[in-house]
Structures are given as C-alpha cells and as structure tokens.
Coordinates of C-alpha atoms and ligand atoms in Angstrom, one line a residue:
M1 CA 182.2 -8.4 33.6
S2 CA 179.4 -6.1 34.7
N3 CA 179.3 -5.4 38.6
P4 CA 175.7 -4.1 39.3
K5 CA 176.3 -2.7 42.6
S6 CA 179.3 -0.4 41.9
V7 CA 178.7 2.9 41.2
L8 CA 180.9 5.0 39.0
R9 CA 181.2 8.7 40.6
V10 CA 182.1 11.3 38.0
I11 CA 183.8 14.3 39.5
L12 CA 184.2 17.3 36.9
G13 CA 187.1 19.8 37.2
D14 CA 185.1 22.3 39.3
Q15 CA 183.9 19.9 41.7
V16 CA 186.9 19.0 43.5
A17 CA 185.5 19.2 46.8
F18 CA 185.5 16.0 49.7
D19 CA 182.0 17.3 50.7
V20 CA 180.5 17.3 46.8
A21 CA 177.2 15.3 46.6
T22 CA 178.6 12.8 44.3
L23 CA 180.7 11.7 47.1
A24 CA 178.1 11.5 49.9
D25 CA 177.3 7.8 49.9
L26 CA 180.8 6.6 48.7
D27 CA 181.6 2.9 49.0
R28 CA 185.4 2.4 49.0
E29 CA 185.5 -1.1 48.5
R30 CA 183.0 -1.1 45.3
D31 CA 183.0 2.3 43.6
V32 CA 185.1 3.9 41.3
V33 CA 185.6 7.8 41.2
L34 CA 186.2 8.7 37.6
M35 CA 187.8 12.4 36.7
M36 CA 188.8 13.3 33.2
E37 CA 191.0 15.5 31.5
V38 CA 189.7 16.6 28.2
E39 CA 191.0 19.0 25.4
E40 CA 187.5 19.9 24.9
E41 CA 187.0 21.8 28.1
G42 CA 190.0 23.7 27.8
T43 CA 189.2 25.0 24.2
Y44 CA 185.3 25.4 23.9
V45 CA 186.7 28.8 24.7
R46 CA 190.2 29.4 24.6
H47 CA 190.7 29.6 28.3
H48 CA 193.5 31.5 29.8
K49 CA 196.5 29.3 30.1
Q50 CA 196.3 29.9 34.0
K51 CA 192.8 28.8 34.3
I52 CA 193.6 25.6 32.4
V53 CA 196.5 25.0 34.8
L54 CA 194.7 25.8 38.0
V55 CA 191.7 23.4 36.8
L56 CA 194.1 20.6 35.9
S57 CA 196.6 20.6 38.9
A58 CA 193.5 21.2 41.3
M59 CA 191.9 17.9 39.6
R60 CA 195.4 15.9 40.0
H61 CA 196.0 17.1 43.5
F62 CA 192.5 16.2 44.3
A63 CA 192.6 12.6 42.7
Q64 CA 195.8 12.0 44.9
A65 CA 194.0 13.1 48.0
L66 CA 191.1 10.6 47.4
R67 CA 193.5 8.0 46.6
E68 CA 195.4 8.8 50.1
R69 CA 191.9 8.2 51.9
G70 CA 191.6 4.6 50.2
V71 CA 189.3 5.7 47.3
T72 CA 189.8 3.9 43.7
V73 CA 190.3 7.0 41.2
D74 CA 190.1 6.4 37.3
Y75 CA 192.0 9.7 36.4
I76 CA 192.1 10.3 32.8
D77 CA 195.1 12.4 31.8
L78 CA 194.9 14.6 28.9
E79 CA 197.7 12.7 27.1
D80 CA 196.5 9.2 27.5
P81 CA 197.0 7.2 24.5
G82 CA 193.2 7.0 23.1
N83 CA 192.0 9.9 25.0
T84 CA 188.9 10.9 23.1
G85 CA 189.0 14.5 24.0
G86 CA 185.5 14.9 25.3
L87 CA 183.8 14.2 28.6
T88 CA 181.0 11.9 27.3
G89 CA 183.7 9.9 24.9
E90 CA 185.8 9.2 28.2
L91 CA 182.5 8.5 30.1
Q92 CA 181.8 5.9 27.5
R93 CA 185.3 4.3 27.6
A94 CA 185.4 4.2 31.5
V95 CA 181.7 2.6 31.6
E96 CA 183.1 -0.1 29.1
R97 CA 185.9 -0.7 31.5
H98 CA 184.2 -0.8 34.6
R99 CA 180.7 -1.9 33.7
P100 CA 179.1 0.0 36.7
G101 CA 175.4 -0.6 37.9
R102 CA 174.9 3.2 37.8
I103 CA 176.7 6.5 37.3
V104 CA 176.2 9.4 39.8
V105 CA 177.3 13.1 39.0
T106 CA 176.5 16.6 40.4
E107 CA 174.8 19.0 38.3
P108 CA 177.8 21.0 36.3
G109 CA 178.1 24.7 36.4
E110 CA 177.3 25.3 32.4
W111 CA 174.2 24.6 30.6
R112 CA 176.4 23.2 27.8
V113 CA 177.7 20.2 30.1
R114 CA 174.3 19.6 31.5
V115 CA 172.9 18.7 28.0
L116 CA 175.9 16.5 27.5
I117 CA 175.2 14.6 30.9
E118 CA 171.5 14.4 29.7
G119 CA 172.5 12.2 26.9
W120 CA 174.8 9.8 29.2
E121 CA 172.1 7.2 30.1
S122 CA 170.8 6.7 26.7
L123 CA 174.5 6.6 25.3
T124 CA 175.8 4.0 28.5
R125 CA 172.6 2.4 29.0
T126 CA 173.2 3.0 32.7
T127 CA 171.3 4.8 35.0
V128 CA 172.5 8.3 35.5
E129 CA 171.7 9.8 38.7
V130 CA 172.4 13.9 38.7
R131 CA 172.6 15.2 42.3
A132 CA 171.7 19.0 43.2
D133 CA 175.1 21.0 44.1
D134 CA 174.8 21.8 47.6
R135 CA 177.5 23.8 47.7
F136 CA 175.6 26.7 47.5
F137 CA 173.7 28.3 50.0
A138 CA 170.5 28.2 48.0
T139 CA 169.3 25.5 45.6
R140 CA 168.0 26.3 42.2
D141 CA 164.6 25.3 43.4
R142 CA 165.1 28.0 46.0
F143 CA 165.9 30.7 43.9
A144 CA 163.0 29.8 41.5
A145 CA 160.8 29.9 44.4
W146 CA 161.7 33.4 45.5
A147 CA 161.8 34.5 41.8
R148 CA 158.4 33.0 40.9
G149 CA 155.7 35.7 40.9
R150 CA 157.9 38.6 41.3
R151 CA 157.5 41.4 38.7
G152 CA 161.4 42.7 39.0
W153 CA 164.1 40.7 40.4
R154 CA 166.7 42.8 42.7
M155 CA 169.5 41.2 44.4
E156 CA 169.1 43.2 47.8
Y157 CA 165.7 41.7 48.6
F158 CA 167.1 38.0 47.8
Y159 CA 170.0 38.9 49.9
R160 CA 168.1 39.8 52.8
D161 CA 166.1 36.5 52.7
M162 CA 169.3 34.6 52.6
R163 CA 170.8 36.5 55.7
R164 CA 167.5 35.4 57.3
E165 CA 167.4 31.8 56.3
H166 CA 171.2 31.2 57.2
D167 CA 171.2 33.6 60.2
I168 CA 174.3 35.3 59.1
L169 CA 174.9 38.8 60.4
M170 CA 171.7 38.8 62.0
D171 CA 170.4 39.7 65.7
G172 CA 167.2 37.9 66.2
G173 CA 165.1 39.3 63.2
R174 CA 167.4 42.4 62.7
P175 CA 170.6 43.0 60.5
V176 CA 173.6 43.6 62.9
G177 CA 174.6 47.2 63.2
G178 CA 170.8 48.4 62.2
D179 CA 171.5 48.2 58.3
W180 CA 171.2 45.7 55.7
N181 CA 173.6 47.5 53.6
Y182 CA 176.6 49.6 54.3
D183 CA 177.2 50.3 50.5
A184 CA 177.5 54.3 50.9
A185 CA 180.6 53.8 53.3
N186 CA 182.5 51.8 50.6
R187 CA 183.0 54.1 47.9
K188 CA 186.6 55.5 48.8
R189 CA 189.3 56.6 46.7
L190 CA 193.0 54.8 47.7
P191 CA 195.0 57.5 49.3
G192 CA 198.1 58.0 47.1
R193 CA 200.5 56.6 49.5
A194 CA 198.5 53.8 50.9
T195 CA 200.7 50.7 51.7
L196 CA 199.0 47.7 50.1
P197 CA 199.2 44.2 52.0
A198 CA 200.7 41.5 49.2
P199 CA 198.2 38.9 49.1
R200 CA 199.6 35.5 49.9
R201 CA 200.5 33.7 46.7
F202 CA 201.2 30.0 46.3
A203 CA 204.7 28.9 44.3
P204 CA 203.7 25.8 42.0
D205 CA 204.7 22.6 43.1
A206 CA 206.1 19.7 40.8
T207 CA 202.8 18.6 40.2
T208 CA 201.6 22.3 39.0
R209 CA 205.1 22.7 37.3
A210 CA 204.4 19.6 34.8
V211 CA 200.8 20.8 34.2
M212 CA 202.3 24.2 33.1
A213 CA 204.6 22.4 30.9
L214 CA 201.8 20.4 29.5
V215 CA 199.7 23.3 28.8
E216 CA 202.5 25.7 27.1
R217 CA 202.7 22.3 25.0
R218 CA 199.2 21.9 24.3
F219 CA 197.5 25.4 24.8
G220 CA 200.5 27.4 24.1
S221 CA 198.8 29.9 21.7
H222 CA 195.8 30.9 24.2
F223 CA 195.9 34.1 25.7
G224 CA 197.6 34.8 28.9
E225 CA 200.5 34.4 30.8
L226 CA 201.8 31.5 33.2
E227 CA 205.1 33.2 34.9
E228 CA 202.8 34.8 37.7
F229 CA 200.7 32.0 38.5
G230 CA 200.0 31.6 42.2
W231 CA 196.8 30.1 42.8
P232 CA 196.0 27.7 45.5
V233 CA 195.2 24.4 43.9
T234 CA 194.5 22.7 47.3
R235 CA 192.2 22.8 49.8
A236 CA 194.9 23.6 52.3
D237 CA 196.3 26.1 50.3
A238 CA 192.8 27.6 49.9
L239 CA 192.4 27.7 53.7
H240 CA 195.6 29.7 53.8
A241 CA 194.6 32.2 51.3
L242 CA 191.3 32.6 53.2
E243 CA 193.2 33.2 56.6
D244 CA 195.5 35.6 54.7
F245 CA 192.7 37.5 53.4
I246 CA 190.5 37.9 56.7
T247 CA 193.7 39.1 58.7
H248 CA 195.4 41.4 56.4
R249 CA 192.5 42.7 53.8
L250 CA 189.3 42.5 55.1
P251 CA 189.3 45.2 57.3
D252 CA 190.0 47.6 54.7
F253 CA 187.9 45.4 52.0
G254 CA 184.7 47.8 52.3
D255 CA 186.5 51.1 52.3
Y256 CA 188.2 50.6 49.0
Q257 CA 185.9 48.0 47.5
D258 CA 185.6 50.4 44.3
A259 CA 189.1 51.8 44.1
M260 CA 191.4 51.1 41.3
K261 CA 195.3 51.4 41.4
A262 CA 197.6 51.2 38.2
D263 CA 200.0 48.1 38.6
Q264 CA 198.2 47.2 41.7
P265 CA 195.3 44.7 40.6
F266 CA 194.7 42.9 43.9
L267 CA 194.3 45.9 46.4
Y268 CA 192.3 44.7 49.4
H269 CA 190.6 42.0 47.6
S270 CA 190.1 38.4 48.5
L271 CA 191.5 36.4 45.5
L272 CA 188.9 33.9 46.7
S273 CA 186.7 33.2 43.7
P274 CA 189.0 30.6 42.0
A275 CA 189.4 28.5 44.9
L276 CA 185.7 29.1 45.5
N277 CA 184.2 28.0 42.1
L278 CA 186.2 24.9 42.3
G279 CA 185.3 23.9 45.3
L280 CA 188.6 24.0 47.5
I281 CA 186.7 26.2 50.2
S282 CA 183.1 26.6 50.6
P283 CA 181.1 29.9 50.5
R284 CA 179.5 29.1 54.1
E285 CA 183.2 28.6 55.5
V286 CA 184.3 32.0 53.9
C287 CA 181.3 33.7 55.0
R288 CA 181.5 32.2 58.7
A289 CA 185.2 33.5 58.8
A290 CA 184.3 36.9 58.0
E291 CA 181.3 37.4 60.4
A292 CA 183.7 35.7 62.9
A293 CA 186.2 38.5 62.4
W294 CA 183.3 40.9 62.7
A295 CA 182.2 39.4 65.9
S296 CA 185.8 39.6 67.6
G297 CA 186.1 43.1 66.7
A298 CA 188.9 42.3 64.2
A299 CA 187.1 44.1 61.1
P300 CA 184.2 46.8 60.9
I301 CA 180.9 46.1 59.8
N302 CA 180.9 48.1 56.7
A303 CA 183.8 45.6 55.5
V304 CA 182.3 42.2 56.8
E305 CA 178.8 43.0 55.4
G306 CA 179.9 44.4 52.0
F307 CA 182.2 41.3 51.6
I308 CA 179.7 38.9 52.7
R309 CA 177.1 40.4 50.2
Q310 CA 179.1 39.4 47.5
I311 CA 179.0 35.8 48.3
L312 CA 175.9 35.7 50.0
G313 CA 174.1 37.8 47.8
W314 CA 175.9 38.5 44.3
R315 CA 177.3 35.2 43.9
E316 CA 173.8 32.9 44.9
Y317 CA 171.6 35.3 42.8
V318 CA 173.6 35.0 39.7
R319 CA 173.8 31.5 40.0
G320 CA 169.7 31.6 40.3
V321 CA 169.5 33.9 37.2
Y322 CA 171.6 31.8 35.4
W323 CA 169.6 28.6 35.9
T324 CA 166.2 30.2 35.6
L325 CA 166.8 32.2 32.3
M326 CA 168.6 29.7 30.4
P327 CA 169.4 28.6 27.8
G328 CA 167.5 31.9 26.0
Y329 CA 169.6 34.1 28.1
A330 CA 172.7 33.5 26.3
Q331 CA 171.1 35.1 23.3
C332 CA 169.7 38.4 24.7
N333 CA 170.8 41.6 23.3
S334 CA 168.2 44.1 24.2
L335 CA 170.3 47.2 22.8
Q336 CA 171.3 45.5 19.9
A337 CA 174.8 45.7 20.0
T338 CA 176.6 44.2 16.9
R339 CA 180.3 45.6 17.3
A340 CA 182.9 43.0 16.8
L341 CA 185.0 43.0 20.4
P342 CA 188.1 45.1 19.5
D343 CA 191.5 43.6 19.2
F344 CA 193.0 45.4 21.9
Y345 CA 191.1 43.2 24.5
W346 CA 193.7 40.2 23.3
T347 CA 196.5 42.6 23.5
G348 CA 196.3 45.7 25.8
D349 CA 197.6 47.8 23.0
T350 CA 195.7 50.8 23.4
D351 CA 196.3 54.4 24.4
M352 CA 193.5 54.4 27.2
R353 CA 195.3 53.6 30.0
C354 CA 192.9 52.3 32.1
L355 CA 192.0 49.7 29.6
H356 CA 195.7 48.9 29.0
Q357 CA 195.9 48.6 32.7
V358 CA 193.0 46.3 33.1
I359 CA 193.9 43.9 30.1
R360 CA 197.6 43.7 30.7
G361 CA 196.9 42.8 34.6
T362 CA 194.2 40.0 33.1
A363 CA 197.0 38.6 30.9
R364 CA 199.5 38.3 33.8
H365 CA 197.3 37.1 36.6
A366 CA 193.9 35.8 34.8
Y367 CA 192.4 38.2 37.4
S368 CA 190.8 41.7 37.9
H369 CA 188.8 43.0 40.5
H370 CA 185.0 43.3 40.4
I371 CA 185.2 47.2 39.4
Q372 CA 188.0 46.7 36.9
R373 CA 185.6 44.1 35.1
L374 CA 182.2 46.3 35.6
M375 CA 183.5 49.7 34.9
V376 CA 186.7 49.5 32.6
T377 CA 186.5 46.7 30.3
G378 CA 182.6 46.0 30.7
N379 CA 181.7 49.8 30.6
F380 CA 183.7 50.2 27.4
A381 CA 182.0 47.0 25.6
L382 CA 178.7 48.7 26.8
L383 CA 179.2 52.4 25.2
A384 CA 181.0 51.0 22.4
G385 CA 178.1 48.5 21.5
V386 CA 180.1 45.6 21.2
A387 CA 177.9 42.2 20.5
P388 CA 177.0 40.4 23.9
R389 CA 178.0 37.4 23.0
D390 CA 181.4 38.5 22.0
I391 CA 182.2 40.7 25.2
E392 CA 180.8 37.5 27.1
R393 CA 182.9 34.8 25.5
W394 CA 186.3 37.0 26.5
Y395 CA 184.9 37.1 30.1
L396 CA 184.7 33.7 29.9
A397 CA 188.0 32.9 28.3
V398 CA 190.3 35.3 30.2
Y399 CA 189.4 34.7 34.0
A400 CA 190.7 32.1 36.6
D401 CA 187.4 32.2 38.3
A402 CA 184.9 32.1 34.7
Y403 CA 182.2 29.5 34.7
E404 CA 179.0 30.4 32.7
W405 CA 176.7 30.2 35.8
V406 CA 178.6 33.4 37.2
E407 CA 180.3 34.8 34.1
M408 CA 177.1 35.1 32.1
P409 CA 174.9 36.9 34.1
N410 CA 177.6 39.3 35.3
T411 CA 178.5 40.0 31.8
L412 CA 174.9 40.0 29.8
G413 CA 173.2 41.6 32.9
M414 CA 175.4 43.6 34.7
A415 CA 178.0 44.8 32.3
V416 CA 176.3 45.3 29.1
F417 CA 172.6 45.4 29.9
A418 CA 171.9 43.0 27.4
D419 CA 168.9 41.4 29.3
G420 CA 167.5 44.6 29.4
G421 CA 167.2 45.0 33.2
R422 CA 166.6 41.5 34.8
M423 CA 169.8 42.0 36.7
A424 CA 170.4 45.7 37.1
S425 CA 167.9 48.4 37.4
K426 CA 169.7 50.5 34.9
P427 CA 173.1 50.1 32.6
Y428 CA 176.5 50.7 34.5
A429 CA 177.4 53.2 31.9
A430 CA 179.8 55.9 33.1
S431 CA 182.2 58.5 31.7
G432 CA 185.9 59.2 32.6
A433 CA 184.9 61.2 35.6
Y434 CA 184.0 57.9 37.3
I435 CA 187.4 56.1 36.3
N436 CA 189.3 59.3 37.4
R437 CA 187.6 59.4 40.7
M438 CA 188.0 55.8 41.4
S439 CA 191.4 55.3 40.2
D440 CA 194.9 57.2 39.6
F441 CA 194.7 55.9 36.0
C442 CA 194.0 59.2 34.4
P443 CA 196.9 61.4 35.1
D444 CA 199.4 59.7 33.0
C445 CA 196.9 58.8 30.1
S446 CA 197.5 60.3 26.6
Y447 CA 193.7 61.2 26.7
D448 CA 192.4 64.1 28.6
V449 CA 189.7 63.0 31.2
N450 CA 188.7 66.5 31.9
R451 CA 187.9 67.4 27.9
K452 CA 184.7 66.3 26.7
T453 CA 185.0 66.7 22.9
D454 CA 187.6 65.1 20.5
R455 CA 189.8 68.1 19.8
E456 CA 193.1 68.6 21.5
G457 CA 193.1 70.7 24.7
K458 CA 195.9 72.9 26.5
T459 CA 197.1 69.7 27.6
G460 CA 197.9 68.9 24.2
R461 CA 195.8 65.8 24.9
K462 CA 192.7 64.7 23.3
A463 CA 189.5 64.0 25.2
C464 CA 188.9 61.0 26.9
P465 CA 186.8 58.9 24.6
F466 CA 184.4 57.5 27.6
N467 CA 183.1 60.8 27.7
Y468 CA 181.7 61.3 24.1
L469 CA 181.1 57.6 24.0
Y470 CA 179.1 57.7 27.2
W471 CA 176.9 60.5 25.8
A472 CA 176.5 58.7 22.4
F473 CA 175.3 55.7 24.0
L474 CA 172.5 57.4 25.8
I475 CA 171.6 59.1 22.7
R476 CA 171.6 56.2 20.5
N477 CA 169.7 54.0 23.0
R478 CA 167.3 56.8 23.9
H479 CA 164.5 54.8 22.6
T480 CA 164.9 51.8 25.1
L481 CA 166.3 53.7 28.2
S482 CA 164.9 57.2 28.4
G483 CA 161.7 55.9 30.6
N484 CA 164.1 54.5 32.9
P485 CA 163.7 57.1 36.4
R486 CA 167.1 56.4 37.1
L487 CA 168.7 57.7 34.2
A488 CA 166.5 60.8 34.3
M489 CA 169.0 63.0 34.9
P490 CA 171.7 62.5 32.1
Y491 CA 168.5 62.6 29.7
R492 CA 167.5 66.0 31.2
T493 CA 171.5 67.1 30.4
I494 CA 170.8 66.2 26.7
A495 CA 167.5 67.6 26.6
S496 CA 169.1 71.2 27.7
W497 CA 172.1 71.1 25.2
P498 CA 172.4 73.6 22.4
S499 CA 171.2 72.4 19.0
G500 CA 173.7 70.7 17.1
R501 CA 175.5 69.2 20.0
E502 CA 174.0 66.0 20.2
A503 CA 175.1 65.5 16.4
A504 CA 178.4 66.6 17.2
V505 CA 178.6 64.2 19.9
L506 CA 177.7 61.3 17.9
A507 CA 180.1 62.2 15.3
E508 CA 183.0 62.3 17.3
A509 CA 182.0 59.1 18.8
D510 CA 181.5 57.7 15.4
A511 CA 185.0 58.8 14.2
F512 CA 186.5 56.9 17.2
L513 CA 184.6 53.7 16.9
A514 CA 185.5 53.7 13.1
T515 CA 189.2 53.4 14.3
L516 CA 188.9 50.4 16.5
D517 CA 187.0 48.6 13.1
S518 CA 189.6 49.4 10.9
K519 CA 192.1 47.9 13.5
L520 CA 189.9 44.7 13.4
E521 CA 190.4 44.9 9.7
D522 CA 194.0 45.3 9.6
T523 CA 194.3 42.1 11.6
A524 CA 191.7 39.9 9.9
Ligands
FAD1 P1 186.3 39.6 46.0 O1 185.9 41.3 45.7 O2 187.2 39.6 47.3 O3 184.7 39.3 46.6 C1 184.6 38.2 47.5 C2 183.8 37.2 46.4 O4 182.4 37.5 46.5 C3 184.2 36.7 45.1 O5 185.5 35.7 45.3 C4 183.2 35.9 44.4 O6 182.9 34.7 45.0 C5 182.0 36.5 45.1 N1 181.5 38.0 44.1 C6 181.9 39.1 44.3 N2 180.9 39.8 43.1 C7 180.6 38.8 42.6 C8 179.6 39.0 41.6 N3 179.0 40.1 41.0 N4 179.0 37.8 41.0 C9 179.0 36.7 41.7 N5 180.2 36.5 42.7 C10 180.7 37.6 43.2 N6 183.0 36.1 39.3 C11 183.3 34.8 39.2 O7 183.5 34.1 40.1 N7 183.5 34.3 37.9 C12 183.3 35.1 36.8 O8 183.6 34.5 35.9 C13 183.0 36.3 36.8 N8 182.7 37.1 35.8 C14 182.4 38.4 35.9 C15 182.5 39.4 34.7 C16 181.8 40.5 34.5 C17 181.6 41.3 33.7 C18 181.8 41.0 36.2 C19 181.2 42.6 36.3 C20 182.2 40.3 37.2 C21 182.5 38.8 37.3 N9 182.3 38.4 38.2 C22 182.9 37.0 37.9 C23 182.2 38.8 39.6 C24 183.3 39.3 40.3 O9 183.9 40.2 39.5 C25 184.6 38.3 40.9 O10 184.0 37.4 41.4 C26 185.5 38.8 41.7 O11 186.2 39.9 40.8 C27 186.4 37.6 42.0 O12 187.7 38.3 42.8 P2 188.0 38.2 44.3 O13 187.9 37.0 44.6 O14 189.0 38.9 44.8 O15 186.3 38.9 44.8
DLZ2 C1 187.7 24.6 32.9 C2 188.1 22.8 32.6 C3 189.1 22.5 32.0 C4 190.1 23.6 31.2 N1 189.6 21.2 31.8 C5 188.8 20.4 32.5 C6 189.0 19.0 32.2 O1 189.9 18.5 31.6 N2 188.2 18.3 32.8 C7 186.9 18.7 33.6 O2 186.2 17.9 34.2 N3 187.0 19.7 33.5 C8 187.7 20.6 33.1 N4 187.3 22.0 33.3 C9 186.1 22.5 34.2 C10 184.8 22.3 33.3 O3 184.8 23.3 32.2 C11 183.6 22.5 34.3 O4 183.5 21.5 35.3 C12 182.5 22.7 33.6 O5 182.4 23.6 32.7 C13 181.2 22.7 34.5 O6 181.3 23.9 35.2
SF4_3 FE1 190.6 55.9 31.0 FE2 190.0 58.0 29.8 FE3 191.2 58.0 32.2 FE4 192.3 57.7 29.6 S1 191.6 59.7 30.5 S2 192.4 56.3 31.7 S3 190.8 56.5 28.8 S4 188.9 57.0 31.7

C-alpha cells in the first residue's frame, strides 16, 4: 500500500554523515533511509580494493549507527539475492517495497550519478527532491557567481574570498600574520635523519574484515592490496585521526609539504581526504581544529595556513571547476596527447625509482601524497603525452579518496594541463632535478639524474628519462606553450642551444617512449 506521507531518503556511499542534507527533516516514525551496495559502483572504474572496502565498511557502520538512533534503514547488501547491481535498479525495487510519497537525495559527487538521478522521477513516478550538498564551504552557485565574468580563474583569489566569507585565519579584514600565503616557506627537503611520526591507523574490526573477505571474493582481480588497510571507517575513528594529525604532524606540515622520501608515503600529511570525502568529518571542523592549533601556539602559521589552503582553497575550488565545466570537461585534451597509459602504472615494474616508489605505495595503501601524485605519476604522464582520459581513469581507480569532482580537475587541470590553463597557469612539468631536490629517490636509481642525454656516463648509468622528456615536451608543445610568460625561461634556454641539439633530444625521447609502447604490445 502506498504511504503518501513517507519519504524514502537515499544515502549514497560518500554521504555517510548525520548532518547530510538528506536527513535534515527526517521523520523516524514514517521515513525509510535507503542505502544500496551495488556492483556497478565498484566497477565503473575498477577501484582499488581498499577504496571498495572503505566505502562499504563506512556504509555498514553508518547504517548501524542510524539504526541505533531509531531510524529505519533499508540496507541492500551486495550479495542480497535479487540485487540488480545498479543504483537505479535498487531504487526502483525499494520504491515498489515502500511506495513512498517522495524521494529525497543529496546531489552526488559525480556527473555520471547525477544523470542517473535525473531519470529517477519518471522511472518511479515518484517526486524526487535533490538537495544541495551543504557539507562544503561554497555551494555550486557560490562558485559559479565567483567565476562568472572572470577571464582567468585562479585558486588564490577564490581562496581569499573564502577566508573572508568564513572568517578563517582573519584578523578583522586582514589575514592573520599579515600574508595570505606562506608557500615560500613550505618547500623544504626532509633532513636525512628526520624521525617521522607514524600516523594513527585503525585495525579492521569485524565489520571491515567481513567486507574485506567480500571484496577479495567479488573484486579480487582489482588493483591494490588489502593487507595494510587502516583507514577510519566511522566518525569516531575519523575524529581520532584528526586529533592525531593536529597534535603530531600539523606543526611540520608546512615545512615538508612538498618533500618525498623512499618507503615513507605519509610524512607529515593528514591522511584525512578519505574521511573528508565520505563525510565522516567535515571540512569546517578540520579547518577550525587547525586554526585553533595556531591560536594556542601549538602550530606555526606557515603550517596552519598551508593546510587550511588545501581544504578551504583547493578542495572547494576544484569542486567548483568540476561542476562549472562538466560534462565537456571530461573530454578536454588541449595538448592532444594520445599515448596509452604505460603498463607499469598498474605494476610498479619500472627502473625509474621515483615511479616505482609511488606506484608501489599506491598499491599498498591506496594513497600517495599530493606531490607524489602531481610531480611523479602526473609529471611523467604529462611529459610522456599520455592520453588525458587514460591517466584520469587511473587516478580515479587507484586512490581511496578518489571521486570525480575532486580527482578530475586535479588530473586534467593540474597534472596534465589538458584544460589548457583553466585550473593552473602553467603545466607542472619538471625534469629530474625537481624530483632530486625534493626527495631521496635519485641516488639509488638505475638512472643518473645528473645526466642530460641518453648515453651512459661515469656512473655507468644512463640519463634520467625525466630530463630529456622534459625538453622534448616543451619542444613538441612549443606552438601551444611558448607564449606562456611563466615558461619564457626554458624556451629561452632552448633557443640558445647549438643546432642539432633539439633533434637529438627528440630522438632520445622517442627512443625511450618506444620502449614503453613495445612493453604495452608485449602485454596486450
Ligand atoms: P593533505 O596533504 O594532508 O592535505 C589536507 C587536505 O587538503 C586533504 O585531505 C584534501 O582534502 C585537501 N587537498 C589537498 N590538496 C588538494 C587538492 N589539490 N585538491 C583538492 N583537495 C586537496 N584529492 C582527493 O581528495 N581525491 C582525489 O581523487 C584526488 N586526486 C588527485 C589527483 C591528482 C593528479 C592530484 C595531483 C591530486 C589529487 N588530489 C585528490 C589532491 C591531493 O593529492 C589529495 O587530496 C591529498 O594527497 C590527500 O592526502 P591527505 O589527506 O594526506 O592531504
Ligand atoms: C565508491 C563506491 C562504491 C565502491 N560502492 C558504492 C555502493 O555500493 N553504493 C553506493 O551508494 N556508493 C558506492 N560508492 C560511492 C559512489 O560511487 C559515490 O557515491 C558516487 O560516485 C557519487 O559520488
Ligand atoms: Fe626518478 Fe630520474 Fe631520480 Fe630515477 S633519477 S628517481 S627516474 S627522477
């Protein structure tokens, strides 16, 4: 029998928050919360096993927490008989079961799911209310209003507006400490003997262990390992993770934000993105906790401002870029890059130690920090001319924190410059010298970071591929990039080269890139 007054409230996997808009006016007597484990959400890209465990375990814990608060939850298990495997199929079945008066859902984090939801009303003949996701500082409309009429979008100016509007790190109308940005102080290399604080990890409980077994059974061939799973899957765990970061790592976060170290993927980073993106903690409480650490003298301004900028600035900004430019954004390819993703992105099987380190770390933890993503795997894909869609799907598949709204602009805009500069003012292209400066990867690599050409030198090692790939990238994209004032210096360097050098660099790059293609053919 139809129940016209009841509401079916749909909670998606990355909406496991008591304060999500869907639940704002929940009536415990009449309403039903619907949560659906479905095969399709684990396979539309073949997610890292840890990401699937994280989302399903967080969903199961949240359903339990809702039930403990007296809420009726209709929870669809992945292995329930009759599970159709898709969100829409499960919603239709739930509407037949409950015959609600209306359906309420909060806007999803991916365009793909938004399109699904748009079809729900006509499919189910039930009114569907889609609510704005107010877990962010800026609504989509707020970003659109900021972007409207601006010729160039730059995160820095959006961020300053956010600081003012939300009164974070402000002293009246001025930024605390006098500056908006302390980045110049935040590019230190790690001292060789630094003792690193181990971040708090969370041993899987019975619920998580059951999901781990399920994921091995159903998604066993996906990329990644489960042995070191330690992500927070409940709000209580996420709050402990926040406290652990603020106390033990935030004070040094700024100094070593860009540093990399072999076998140390975490350094002073917060590891909070998986919990933030699921909704276990809110960006507001994270920023306020960091601000309080500064106010009490527990952490310096360069660390606290640098950290808050990542969340109040970058995180909000990339979401605005995504929703403003989709769906066309997914197809952008301003540098017309077409190479297939090298196979070693899935295996880590490469002599380039930096890439090996980052990809192996990704397989073990479903995590790598920002500079590893941007300046190692991203930089290589940019220099090698990997097709944007290939590398973008890779980032969406391999990280525990990956959802299109945040992953896609970071990849297409920041890492591979496929959007022609909507996100970043220049490509983040760098030679081996950058990686050598910011890490300890190079001394033990089978390539020589100090050699520029492909022959062996005194060390018996060949030149670092990042070196000639960097110059070949600039030469090949001269037509598109040479007018960019921020690239004037390297183009002046190329102009000063003796004749024949350009051709030699291109030939070296081609010879190296051909080895990647032939490996792909071998595995095809
Ligand atoms: P910290 O270094 O401790 O930073 C604190 C928080 O700031 C993060 O938890 C995150 O919420 C936010 N943040 C930092 N940098 C960014 C950024 N550039 N964009 C948005 N938020 C940011 N982040 C994701 O959450 N999901 C993704 O799928 C994702 N894909 C990325 C792909 C590429 C190619 C690149 C270059 C970056 C990507 N990032 C993504 C941004 C960033 O790398 C991660 O947010 C960060 O590494 C998460 O680790 P952490 O929590 O320890 O971050
Ligand atoms: C990532 C993910 C996975 C693996 N599984 C589910 C699921 O079974 N059910 C669900 O509601 N959500 C899942 N998710 C998260 C969704 O993919 C996410 O909500 C959308 O991509 C929108 O951001
Ligand atoms: Fe990477 Fe080159 Fe350094 Fe090797 S030498 S670790 S390839 S930057």
